[in-house]
Amino acid sequence: MNEDIVLHVENVTMQFGGVVAVNNLSLDVPKGKIIALIGPNGAGKTTAFNCITGVYEPTNGLITFNGEPIVRNHPVGAMKKTYAGLNADRYTSKFVLPKEFDESDDAYEKRKEALKEIDKYAFTDTQLAPTADKITNCGIARTFQNIRLWKSMTVFDNVLTAKHMRAKQNLFSATFRTSIAEENRMKEETVQLLEEQNLFRFKDDLATSLPYGLQRRLEIARALATNPTLLLLDEPAAGMTPQETVELCEFIKEIRNKYNLSVFLIEHHMDLVMQISDYIYVIDFGSEIAQGVPKDIQTNQAVINAYLGADNE
Amino acid sequence: MFKKINNALNPSLRHPEQERASRINKVGAIILLAILYVFLFVLDNFLPAGSFTGMLIPVLRKGAIYALLCVSMNLLNGFTGLFSLGQAGFMLIGGYAYAILSIPASQHAAVYQYFDGGAIQFSIPEFFSSFLGAGLGSFVGSIICIIIAGVIAALFAALIGIPVLRLKSDYLAIATLGFAEIIRAIFQWNGFGIITNGSNLLRKYTALSDIRWDIGSVSLKFGTVFVFLIVTICILLIVLLINSSYGRAFNAVRDDEISAEAMGINLFKHKMMSFIISSFFAGVGGALLAMYQTTIQSAAFTSAMTYEILLMVVIGGIGSVSGSGIAAFLYIAANEWWLRFLDSGSIGSIEVSFFRGGFRKVIFSIAIMIIVLFFSRGIMGDKELSITGVINWFKNRKERKLAKKINASKEGE
Ligand SMILES: Nc1ncnc2c1ncn2[C@@H]1O[C@H](COP(=O)(O)OP(=O)(O)OP(=O)(O)O)[C@@H](O)[C@H]1O
Ligand SMILES: [Mg+2]
């Protein structure tokens, strides 16, 4: 397995009842790169993010972070039953044994071995569905499409509270102020993050009183406060003015370099996507329809059709 | 008049003005508390017993106990956003634990008359009295009993929290309410009578009147001082917690569970913490209530008790510690003292025929309905009372009036 792949998503399917929001999605985010996930409205982009960050437990698939499996859900055992019942042929998961598959087949065995190397629990009933906080603890941070700042808190507290997870303290040392040095360190780092985002002058304002564009910036600051190595941005430019979007573009590159981040972003704003991304995945109705570098995607017929189709609706 | 509770800036980041205000508030609070304690001590010992002190003392004591109960409920319902209605259950556990552990050995036969003197045959205050003397012994012993009462309530919370805290808001309320009712039924059940005395009441345990200091022939009473001391310490601890990193995490969970979890806050762990801590203080409050009442019976810990506390929290302002305190004292004073005349059948010497038993409750309910309908954010909202806040409020009154006028004229245009 490639050492430089930070996030590896393999055959992830997310099904809500009859709706298949993400269908057999596979992608890689290499270290230090900015990767984009695009697609028309309702394509399943946010759902893919939610599977990666542990908000949803995918119906099927494997997600590894720095080579370690963080989410795993194989349709074997009890899962296989529900899975095979609903038009089983649509899901050509590498984890499922197709009905007519010959187990003695060489290719199958090879595939199996390769998978076991990534995930020793492949082909077992073992599920891995950690809560979102554990995944954040691994070093994946995210922002939300529909901004989810803590509304009763100030700008300062929003960022400071995100530092709680990594603080070296316990209930007693925090209550009795014996870990005050740690608290002060958290606060100083918060000041730095806010200054970097030009948000420091708003530090005592309620987070929700900021204009939309600044709220998005604040969400990024809050995500950075958790010390991530991979940053997931869900439509960071939505609601921003053109000027703000240009600044955002620079800013994302800046923080990528400063914090050695890999960035995985969803965006509708094509100018931004084409300018910033190293590689693009396009999905429609949950399935991947194209992938490639920006200039290939721009001329890709399937992508154009998907977007025009969506526009015509 | 108000300062946001989570003013999280550390001294080095604060404006010099904020720095000064915080110092004034701290010193001022200490001075006010000192004055309060001197007054309470005088009230306990030197003010002539009359109808005024006869009302003031119980109202202050009960008000302080309810202030603690309100703040502990606010920690859970207001600051962590968990709508729990199990307060009466944890108070019951705390009150009973306290009473059972402090009934003197010699009184067991009388108290547990239907259960052969009961199973537990020792008393913690009595043990301490044996070498510290009666007054100091009851003081130390009752404090230890109170702490144990809180710990037992917290243990119960830890136990039921595991299944219950996975539920969403309405279901959580129903489950905790059910828990409180089950606890009440269990404590009334004669099967556990050798410990709980079944449906009979517990009495003769160390009460507030036992907290005193005998010097020669003089006996100094510390009942009210004691209640306020325990309550002040407990509320101080809760305030310290709320203003710590954990308090901010609780707020994050309340504001948005999904983003709290996405920022690495373990929801279950933090909900559990808040639930256990809140229940600990509910247990302490229950123990204090037992001391105040001198007898305790599980039948009294109905869900109406929880609703009453919830009402005080709402009146004070969900998410405001000082609001909870103010509301608790006002509510208790109004209910037990100021509105009593409505039940008495007369105002002064004038006979009023409809002023009779129960009329007070009618007026009280209407008053509360009006408050909840028209001041739904409560007295304090989610702000806190502070000395500099009050000073500034008075200072800025003129400016505010002016601003109002300007606004009004703008709207008129
Ligand atoms: N919790 C859920 N339950 C049921 N269906 C869901 C759920 N979440 C998403 N979906 C469905 O999955 C599909 C994909 O939704 P998703 O939000 O991932 O789209 P998206 O690509 O992010 O779209 P947009 O560009 O509008 O943000 C939609 O049809 C949506 O209705
Ligand atoms: Mg979306």
Coordinates of N, CA, C and O and ligand atoms in Angstrom, one line a residue, chain A residues 16 19 21 40-47 56 145 235 268, ligand 1:
Chain A
F16 N -29.8 4.5 2.7 CA -30.8 4.9 3.7 C -32.1 4.3 3.2 O -32.7 4.7 2.2
V19 N -32.9 4.4 -0.5 CA -32.0 5.4 -1.2 C -30.5 5.0 -1.1 O -30.1 4.8 0.0
A21 N -27.3 6.6 -1.2 CA -26.8 7.9 -1.2 C -25.3 7.9 -1.8 O -24.9 8.8 -2.5
P40 N -23.4 17.1 -8.8 CA -24.6 17.9 -8.7 C -25.3 17.8 -7.3 O -24.9 16.9 -6.5
N41 N -26.3 18.6 -7.0 CA -27.0 18.6 -5.7 C -27.5 17.2 -5.5 O -28.1 16.6 -6.4
G42 N -27.4 16.7 -4.2 CA -27.9 15.4 -3.9 C -27.1 14.3 -4.4 O -27.6 13.1 -4.4
A43 N -25.9 14.5 -4.8 CA -25.1 13.4 -5.4 C -24.6 12.5 -4.3 O -24.2 11.4 -4.6
G44 N -24.5 13.0 -3.1 CA -24.1 12.1 -2.0 C -22.7 12.5 -1.5 O -22.0 11.8 -0.8
K45 N -22.3 13.8 -1.7 CA -21.0 14.2 -1.3 C -20.9 14.4 0.2 O -20.0 13.9 0.9
T46 N -21.9 15.1 0.7 CA -21.9 15.2 2.2 C -22.0 13.9 2.9 O -21.4 13.7 4.0
T47 N -22.8 13.0 2.3 CA -23.0 11.7 2.9 C -21.6 11.0 3.0 O -21.3 10.3 4.0
Y56 N -22.2 8.8 10.0 CA -23.0 7.6 9.6 C -22.1 6.4 9.6 O -20.9 6.5 9.4
Q145 N -21.5 21.8 5.9 CA -22.1 22.6 4.9 C -23.1 23.6 5.4 O -23.0 24.8 5.0
E235 N -18.1 22.5 1.3 CA -18.5 23.7 0.6 C -18.1 24.9 1.4 O -18.9 25.7 1.9
H268 N -19.0 23.6 -4.8 CA -19.8 23.8 -6.0 C -19.2 24.9 -6.9 O -19.5 25.0 -8.1
Ligands
LIG1 N1 -29.9 10.8 7.0 C1 -30.4 10.6 5.8 N2 -31.5 9.8 5.7 C2 -32.1 9.6 4.5 N3 -31.6 10.1 3.3 C3 -30.5 10.8 3.3 C4 -29.9 11.2 4.6 N4 -28.8 12.0 4.3 C5 -28.8 12.1 3.0 N5 -29.8 11.5 2.4 C6 -30.0 11.4 1.0 O1 -28.9 11.1 0.3 C7 -28.7 11.8 -0.9 C8 -27.4 12.5 -0.9 O2 -27.4 13.6 0.0 P1 -26.1 14.5 0.3 O3 -26.5 15.5 1.3 O4 -25.0 13.6 0.6 O5 -25.9 15.3 -1.1 P2 -24.8 16.3 -1.5 O6 -24.1 15.8 -2.6 O7 -24.1 16.8 -0.3 O8 -25.8 17.5 -2.0 P3 -25.6 19.1 -1.9 O9 -24.7 19.5 -3.0 O10 -27.0 19.6 -2.0 O11 -25.0 19.4 -0.6 C9 -29.9 12.8 -1.0 O12 -30.9 12.2 -1.8 C10 -30.5 12.8 0.4 O13 -31.8 12.9 0.4

